[in-house]
mmCIF file of C-alpha atoms and ligand atoms in Angstrom:
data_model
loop_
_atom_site.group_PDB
_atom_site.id
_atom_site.type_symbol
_atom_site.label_atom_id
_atom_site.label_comp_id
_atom_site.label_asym_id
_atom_site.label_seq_id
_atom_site.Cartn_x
_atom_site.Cartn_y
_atom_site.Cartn_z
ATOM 1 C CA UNK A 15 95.310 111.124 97.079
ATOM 2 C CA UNK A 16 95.079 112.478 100.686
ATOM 3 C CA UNK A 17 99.063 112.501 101.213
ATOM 4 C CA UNK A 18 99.356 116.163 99.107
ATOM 5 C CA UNK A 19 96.202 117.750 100.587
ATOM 6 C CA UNK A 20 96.111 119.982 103.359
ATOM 7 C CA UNK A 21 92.794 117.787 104.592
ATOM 8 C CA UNK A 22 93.409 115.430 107.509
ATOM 9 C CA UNK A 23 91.230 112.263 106.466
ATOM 10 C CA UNK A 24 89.889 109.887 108.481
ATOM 11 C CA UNK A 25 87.873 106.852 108.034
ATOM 12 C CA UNK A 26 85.160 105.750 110.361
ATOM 13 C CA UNK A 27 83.479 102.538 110.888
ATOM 14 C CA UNK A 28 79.600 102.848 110.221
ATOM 15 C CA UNK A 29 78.022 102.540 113.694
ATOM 16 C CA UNK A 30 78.495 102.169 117.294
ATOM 17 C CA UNK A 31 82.689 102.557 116.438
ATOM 18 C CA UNK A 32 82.237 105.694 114.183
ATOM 19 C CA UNK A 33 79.965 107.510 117.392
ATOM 20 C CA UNK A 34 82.258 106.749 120.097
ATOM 21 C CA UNK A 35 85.076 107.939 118.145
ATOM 22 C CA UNK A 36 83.598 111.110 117.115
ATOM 23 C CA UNK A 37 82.753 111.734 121.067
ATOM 24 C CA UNK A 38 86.208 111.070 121.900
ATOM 25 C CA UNK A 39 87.504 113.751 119.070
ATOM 26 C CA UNK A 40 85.030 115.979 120.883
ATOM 27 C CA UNK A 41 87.298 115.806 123.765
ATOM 28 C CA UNK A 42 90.116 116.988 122.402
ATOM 29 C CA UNK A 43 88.264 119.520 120.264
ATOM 30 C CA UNK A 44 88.032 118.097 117.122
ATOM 31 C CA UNK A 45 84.185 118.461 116.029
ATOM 32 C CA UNK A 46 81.480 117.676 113.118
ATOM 33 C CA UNK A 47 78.759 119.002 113.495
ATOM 34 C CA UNK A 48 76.721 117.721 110.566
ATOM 35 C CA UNK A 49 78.159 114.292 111.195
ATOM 36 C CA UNK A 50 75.826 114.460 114.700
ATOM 37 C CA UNK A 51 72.634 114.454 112.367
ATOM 38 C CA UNK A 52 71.395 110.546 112.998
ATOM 39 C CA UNK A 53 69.127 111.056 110.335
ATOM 40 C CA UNK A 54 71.773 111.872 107.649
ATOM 41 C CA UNK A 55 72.871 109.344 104.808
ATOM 42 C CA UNK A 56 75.541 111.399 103.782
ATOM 43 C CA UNK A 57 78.995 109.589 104.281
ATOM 44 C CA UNK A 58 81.176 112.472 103.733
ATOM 45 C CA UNK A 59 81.915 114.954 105.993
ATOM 46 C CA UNK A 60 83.974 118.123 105.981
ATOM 47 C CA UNK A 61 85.267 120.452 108.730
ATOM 48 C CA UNK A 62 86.816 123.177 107.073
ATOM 49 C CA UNK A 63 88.456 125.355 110.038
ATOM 50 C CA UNK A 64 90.253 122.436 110.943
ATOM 51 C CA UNK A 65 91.108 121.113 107.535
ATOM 52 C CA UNK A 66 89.520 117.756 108.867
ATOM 53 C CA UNK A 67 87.555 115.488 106.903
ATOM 54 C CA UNK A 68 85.396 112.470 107.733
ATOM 55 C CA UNK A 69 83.954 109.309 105.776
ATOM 56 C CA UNK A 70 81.849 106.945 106.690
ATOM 57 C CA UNK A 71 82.665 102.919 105.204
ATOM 58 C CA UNK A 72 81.910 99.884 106.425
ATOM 59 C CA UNK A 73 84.209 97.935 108.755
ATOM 60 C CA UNK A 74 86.131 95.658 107.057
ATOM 61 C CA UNK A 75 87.211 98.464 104.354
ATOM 62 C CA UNK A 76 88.685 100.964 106.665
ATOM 63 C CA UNK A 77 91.822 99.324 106.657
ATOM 64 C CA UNK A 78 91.402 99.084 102.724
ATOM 65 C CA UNK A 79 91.090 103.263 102.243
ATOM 66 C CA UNK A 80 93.961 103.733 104.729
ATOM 67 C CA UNK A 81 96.573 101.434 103.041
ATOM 68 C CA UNK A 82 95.557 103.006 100.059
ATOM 69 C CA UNK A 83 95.803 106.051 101.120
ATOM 70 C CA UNK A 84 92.656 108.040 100.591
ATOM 71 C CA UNK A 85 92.224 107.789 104.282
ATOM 72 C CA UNK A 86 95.239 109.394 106.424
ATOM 73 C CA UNK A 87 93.652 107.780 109.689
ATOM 74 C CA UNK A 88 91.373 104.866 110.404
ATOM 75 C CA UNK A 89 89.076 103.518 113.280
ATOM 76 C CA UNK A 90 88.395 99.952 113.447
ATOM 77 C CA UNK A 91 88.192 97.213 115.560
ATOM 78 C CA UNK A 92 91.752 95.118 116.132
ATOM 79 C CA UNK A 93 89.744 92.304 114.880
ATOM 80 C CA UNK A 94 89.475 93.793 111.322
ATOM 81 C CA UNK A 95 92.419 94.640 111.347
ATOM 82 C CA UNK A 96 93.432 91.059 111.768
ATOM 83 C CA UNK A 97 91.087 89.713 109.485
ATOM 84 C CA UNK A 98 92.385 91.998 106.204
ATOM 85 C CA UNK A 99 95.986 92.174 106.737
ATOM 86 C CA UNK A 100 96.446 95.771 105.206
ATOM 87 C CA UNK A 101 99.366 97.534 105.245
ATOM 88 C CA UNK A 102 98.837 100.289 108.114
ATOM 89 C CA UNK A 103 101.065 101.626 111.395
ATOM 90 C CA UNK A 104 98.550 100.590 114.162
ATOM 91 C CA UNK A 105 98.794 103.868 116.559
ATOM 92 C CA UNK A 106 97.070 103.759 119.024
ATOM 93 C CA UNK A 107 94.343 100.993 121.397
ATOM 94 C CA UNK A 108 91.822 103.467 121.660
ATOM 95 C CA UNK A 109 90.388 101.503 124.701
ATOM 96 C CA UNK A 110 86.308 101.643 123.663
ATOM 97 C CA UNK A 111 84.241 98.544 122.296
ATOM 98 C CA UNK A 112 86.649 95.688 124.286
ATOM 99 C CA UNK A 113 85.846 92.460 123.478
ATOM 100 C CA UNK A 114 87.514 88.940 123.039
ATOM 101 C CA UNK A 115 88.125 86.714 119.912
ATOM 102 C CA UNK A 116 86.620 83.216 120.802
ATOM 103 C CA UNK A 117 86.287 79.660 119.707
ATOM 104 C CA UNK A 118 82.810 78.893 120.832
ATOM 105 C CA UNK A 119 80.614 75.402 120.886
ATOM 106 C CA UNK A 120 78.543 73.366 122.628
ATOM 107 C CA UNK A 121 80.286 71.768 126.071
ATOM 108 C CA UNK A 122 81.131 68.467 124.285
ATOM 109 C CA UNK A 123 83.235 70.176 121.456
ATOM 110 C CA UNK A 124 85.932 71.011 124.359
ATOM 111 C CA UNK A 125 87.145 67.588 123.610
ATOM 112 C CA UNK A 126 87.384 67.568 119.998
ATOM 113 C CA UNK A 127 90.009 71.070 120.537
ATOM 114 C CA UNK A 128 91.959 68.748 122.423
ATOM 115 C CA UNK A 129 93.110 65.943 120.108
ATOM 116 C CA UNK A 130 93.636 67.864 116.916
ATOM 117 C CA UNK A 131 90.945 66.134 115.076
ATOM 118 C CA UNK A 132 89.789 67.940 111.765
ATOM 119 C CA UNK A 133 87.047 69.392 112.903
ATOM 120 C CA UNK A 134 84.791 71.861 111.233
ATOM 121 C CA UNK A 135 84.988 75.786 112.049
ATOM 122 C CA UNK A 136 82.447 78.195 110.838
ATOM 123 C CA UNK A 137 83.517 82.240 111.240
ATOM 124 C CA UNK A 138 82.943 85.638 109.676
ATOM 125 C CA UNK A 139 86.943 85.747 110.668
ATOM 126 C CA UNK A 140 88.694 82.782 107.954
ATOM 127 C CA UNK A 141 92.055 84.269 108.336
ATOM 128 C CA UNK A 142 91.994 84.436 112.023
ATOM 129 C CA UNK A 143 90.449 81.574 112.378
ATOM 130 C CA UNK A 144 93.091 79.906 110.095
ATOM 131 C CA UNK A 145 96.204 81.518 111.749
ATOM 132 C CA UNK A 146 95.247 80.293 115.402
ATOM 133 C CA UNK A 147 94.292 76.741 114.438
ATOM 134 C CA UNK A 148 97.199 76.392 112.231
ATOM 135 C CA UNK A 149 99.956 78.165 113.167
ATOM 136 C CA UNK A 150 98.905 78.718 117.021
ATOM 137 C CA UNK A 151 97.482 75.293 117.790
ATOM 138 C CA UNK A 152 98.757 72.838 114.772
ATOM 139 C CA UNK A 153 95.686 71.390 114.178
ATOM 140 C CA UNK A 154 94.581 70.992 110.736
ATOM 141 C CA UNK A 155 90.666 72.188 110.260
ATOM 142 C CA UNK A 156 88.381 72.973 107.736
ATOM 143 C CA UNK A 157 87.169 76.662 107.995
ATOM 144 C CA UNK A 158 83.754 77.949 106.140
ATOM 145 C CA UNK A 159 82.957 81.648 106.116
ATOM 146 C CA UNK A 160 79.756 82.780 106.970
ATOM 147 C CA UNK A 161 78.468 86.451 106.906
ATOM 148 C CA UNK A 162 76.828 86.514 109.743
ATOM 149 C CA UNK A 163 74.905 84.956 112.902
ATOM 150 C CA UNK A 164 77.534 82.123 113.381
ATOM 151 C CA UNK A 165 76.311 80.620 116.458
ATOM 152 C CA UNK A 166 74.065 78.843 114.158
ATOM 153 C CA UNK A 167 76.797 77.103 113.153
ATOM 154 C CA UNK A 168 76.895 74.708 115.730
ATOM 155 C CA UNK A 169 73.050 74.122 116.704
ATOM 156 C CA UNK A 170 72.440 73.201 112.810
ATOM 157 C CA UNK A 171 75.422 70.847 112.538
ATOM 158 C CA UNK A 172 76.926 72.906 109.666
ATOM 159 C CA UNK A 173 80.314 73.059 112.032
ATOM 160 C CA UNK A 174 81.532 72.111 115.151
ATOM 161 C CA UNK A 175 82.668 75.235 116.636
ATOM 162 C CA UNK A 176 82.866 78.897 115.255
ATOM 163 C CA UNK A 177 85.709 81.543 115.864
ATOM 164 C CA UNK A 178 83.668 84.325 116.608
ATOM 165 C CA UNK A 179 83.419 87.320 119.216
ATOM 166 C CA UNK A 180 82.642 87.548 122.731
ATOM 167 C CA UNK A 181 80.932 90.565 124.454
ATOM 168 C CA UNK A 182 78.637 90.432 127.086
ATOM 169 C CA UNK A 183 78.214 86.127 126.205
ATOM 170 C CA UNK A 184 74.733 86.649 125.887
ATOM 171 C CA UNK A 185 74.088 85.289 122.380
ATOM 172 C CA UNK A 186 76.193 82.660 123.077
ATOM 173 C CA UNK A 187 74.257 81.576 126.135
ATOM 174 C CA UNK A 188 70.991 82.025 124.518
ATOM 175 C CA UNK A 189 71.802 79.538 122.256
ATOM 176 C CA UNK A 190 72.882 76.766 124.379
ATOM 177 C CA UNK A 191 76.912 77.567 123.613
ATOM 178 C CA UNK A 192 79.912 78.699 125.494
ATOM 179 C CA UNK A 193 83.275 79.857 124.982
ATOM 180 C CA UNK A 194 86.027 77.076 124.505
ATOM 181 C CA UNK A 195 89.083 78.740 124.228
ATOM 182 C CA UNK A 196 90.459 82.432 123.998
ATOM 183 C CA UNK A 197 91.872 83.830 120.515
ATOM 184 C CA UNK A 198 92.874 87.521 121.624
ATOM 185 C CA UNK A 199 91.635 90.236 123.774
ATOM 186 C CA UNK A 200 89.995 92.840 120.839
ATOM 187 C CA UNK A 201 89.197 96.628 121.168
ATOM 188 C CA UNK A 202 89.524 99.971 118.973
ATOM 189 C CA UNK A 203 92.780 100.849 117.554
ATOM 190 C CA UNK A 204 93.694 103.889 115.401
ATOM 191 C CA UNK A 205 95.637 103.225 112.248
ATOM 192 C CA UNK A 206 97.986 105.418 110.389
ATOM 193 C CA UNK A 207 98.893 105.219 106.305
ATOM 194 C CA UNK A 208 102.192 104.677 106.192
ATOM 195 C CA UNK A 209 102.522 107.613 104.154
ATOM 196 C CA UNK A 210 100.767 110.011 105.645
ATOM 197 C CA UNK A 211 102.885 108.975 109.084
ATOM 198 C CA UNK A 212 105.154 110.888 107.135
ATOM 199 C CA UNK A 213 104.192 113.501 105.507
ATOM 200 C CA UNK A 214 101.852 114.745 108.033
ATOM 201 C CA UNK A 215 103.884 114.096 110.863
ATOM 202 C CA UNK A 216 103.067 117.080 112.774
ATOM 203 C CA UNK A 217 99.791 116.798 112.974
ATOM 204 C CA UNK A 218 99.557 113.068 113.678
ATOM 205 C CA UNK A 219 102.010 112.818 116.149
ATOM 206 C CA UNK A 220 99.619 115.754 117.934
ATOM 207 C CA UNK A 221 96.482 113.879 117.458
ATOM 208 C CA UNK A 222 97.997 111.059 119.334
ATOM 209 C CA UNK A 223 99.147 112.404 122.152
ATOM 210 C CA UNK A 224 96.181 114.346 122.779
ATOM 211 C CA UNK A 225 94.241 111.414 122.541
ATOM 212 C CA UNK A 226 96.841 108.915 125.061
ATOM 213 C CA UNK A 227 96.369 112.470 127.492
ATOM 214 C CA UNK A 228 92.474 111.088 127.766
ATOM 215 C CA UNK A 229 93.800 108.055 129.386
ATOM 216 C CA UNK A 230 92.077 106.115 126.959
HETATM 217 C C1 PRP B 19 78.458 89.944 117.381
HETATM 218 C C2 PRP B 19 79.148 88.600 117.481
HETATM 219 C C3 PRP B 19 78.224 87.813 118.369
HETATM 220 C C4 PRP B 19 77.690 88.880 119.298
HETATM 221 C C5 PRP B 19 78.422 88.823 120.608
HETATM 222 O O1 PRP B 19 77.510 89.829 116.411
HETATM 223 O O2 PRP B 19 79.326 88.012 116.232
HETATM 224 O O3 PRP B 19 77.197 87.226 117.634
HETATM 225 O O4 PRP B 19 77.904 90.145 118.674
HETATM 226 O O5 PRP B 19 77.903 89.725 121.556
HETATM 227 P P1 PRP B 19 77.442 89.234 122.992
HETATM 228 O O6 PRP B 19 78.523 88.363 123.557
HETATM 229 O O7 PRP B 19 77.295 90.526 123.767
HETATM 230 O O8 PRP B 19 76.145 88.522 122.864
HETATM 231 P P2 PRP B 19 76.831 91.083 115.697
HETATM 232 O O9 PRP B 19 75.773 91.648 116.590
HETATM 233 O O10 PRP B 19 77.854 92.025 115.248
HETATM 234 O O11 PRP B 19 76.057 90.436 114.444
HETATM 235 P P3 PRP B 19 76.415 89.215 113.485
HETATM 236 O O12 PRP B 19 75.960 87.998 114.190
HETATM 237 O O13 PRP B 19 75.629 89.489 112.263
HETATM 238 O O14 PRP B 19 77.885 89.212 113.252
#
């Protein structure tokens, strides 16, 4: 376990979330080298001046390694962190990949949000899909989980609207759908183990407020 060890540990998104965090640590100093390599497959990397380590996981397991533990930090999207429920300390909005949370459909489904019917939702998100229809809106629905691609959802009559996220709009306008209503505003956030808030106080509590110094 990473609480004992004299490693900070962070876990990293896979991706577009795992870059921009590694440029921001640039800014304050904090530098891998061989993590730079594009190329590379490896997903473990060390920095041994600075007693840092990095892994790479996938998304929706970051929170997973810091709850546990193994991780002392994490990077991830507040919409993971929604979706998984782990038990972290969420730090820090680190202000990169902003987004929104969105129930999306054709024009005509408006109607169908507004008189509670059960309709059908398809999203990669079930829980927060579940916890704004039920316990923000009251309306009982049926949720299916898909993996991937939602907006096809809709257009294929699988579901009448999909809880899904918003960026630029453009695959939803491609494909002849548009946003209904507004779940939450989503960005980066930096999670702590609870743990490891602890034990490695010091050197937390300094890695924060260098990075709130970069105006994030
Ligand atoms: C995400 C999201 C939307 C799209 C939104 O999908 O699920 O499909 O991006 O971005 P836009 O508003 O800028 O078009 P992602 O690319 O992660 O792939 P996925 O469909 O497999 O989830």
């Amino acid at each position: 376990m990473s609480h004992e060890s004299e490693y900070l540990t962070f876990a990293l998104g896979k991706g577009r979330l795992a870059n921009k965090t590694l440029e921001m640590l640039e800014q304050i100093g904090i530098t891998c080298e061989e993590m730079k390599d594009k190329s590379s497959r490896k997903l473990i990397f060390v920095n041994e001046e600075q007693k840092m380590r990095f892994f790479l996981a996938k998304g929706p397991d970051v929170p997973t390694y810091v709850e546990y533990g193994v991780a002392d930090i994490g990077v991830v999207g507040k919409d993971t962190i929604l979706e998984e429920q782990r038990r972290a300390y969420e730090v820090l909005d680190l202000g990169f990949g902003k987004c929104r949370m969105c129930v999306c459909g054709p024009k005509e489904a408006k109607e169908l949000l507004q008189h509670h019917e059960r309709i059908r939702v398809a999203s990669k998100y079930p829980n927060i899909a579940k916890d704004y229809f039920y316990n923000k809106k009251f309306q009982t629905v049926d949720i299916i989980k898909l993996s991937g691609s939602v907006e096809l959802g809709p257009i294929v009559g699988l579901a009448d609207v999909i809880v899904d996220i918003v960026e630029t709009g453009s695959t939803l306008h491609e494909n002849g759908l548009e946003v209904l209503e507004e779940v939450c505003p989503l960005s980066a956030r930096m999670i702590v183990n609870q743990v490891s808030m602890k034990m490695k106080s010091e050197r937390i509590r300094e890695l924060i407020m260098k990075l709130r110094e970069l105006e994030l």
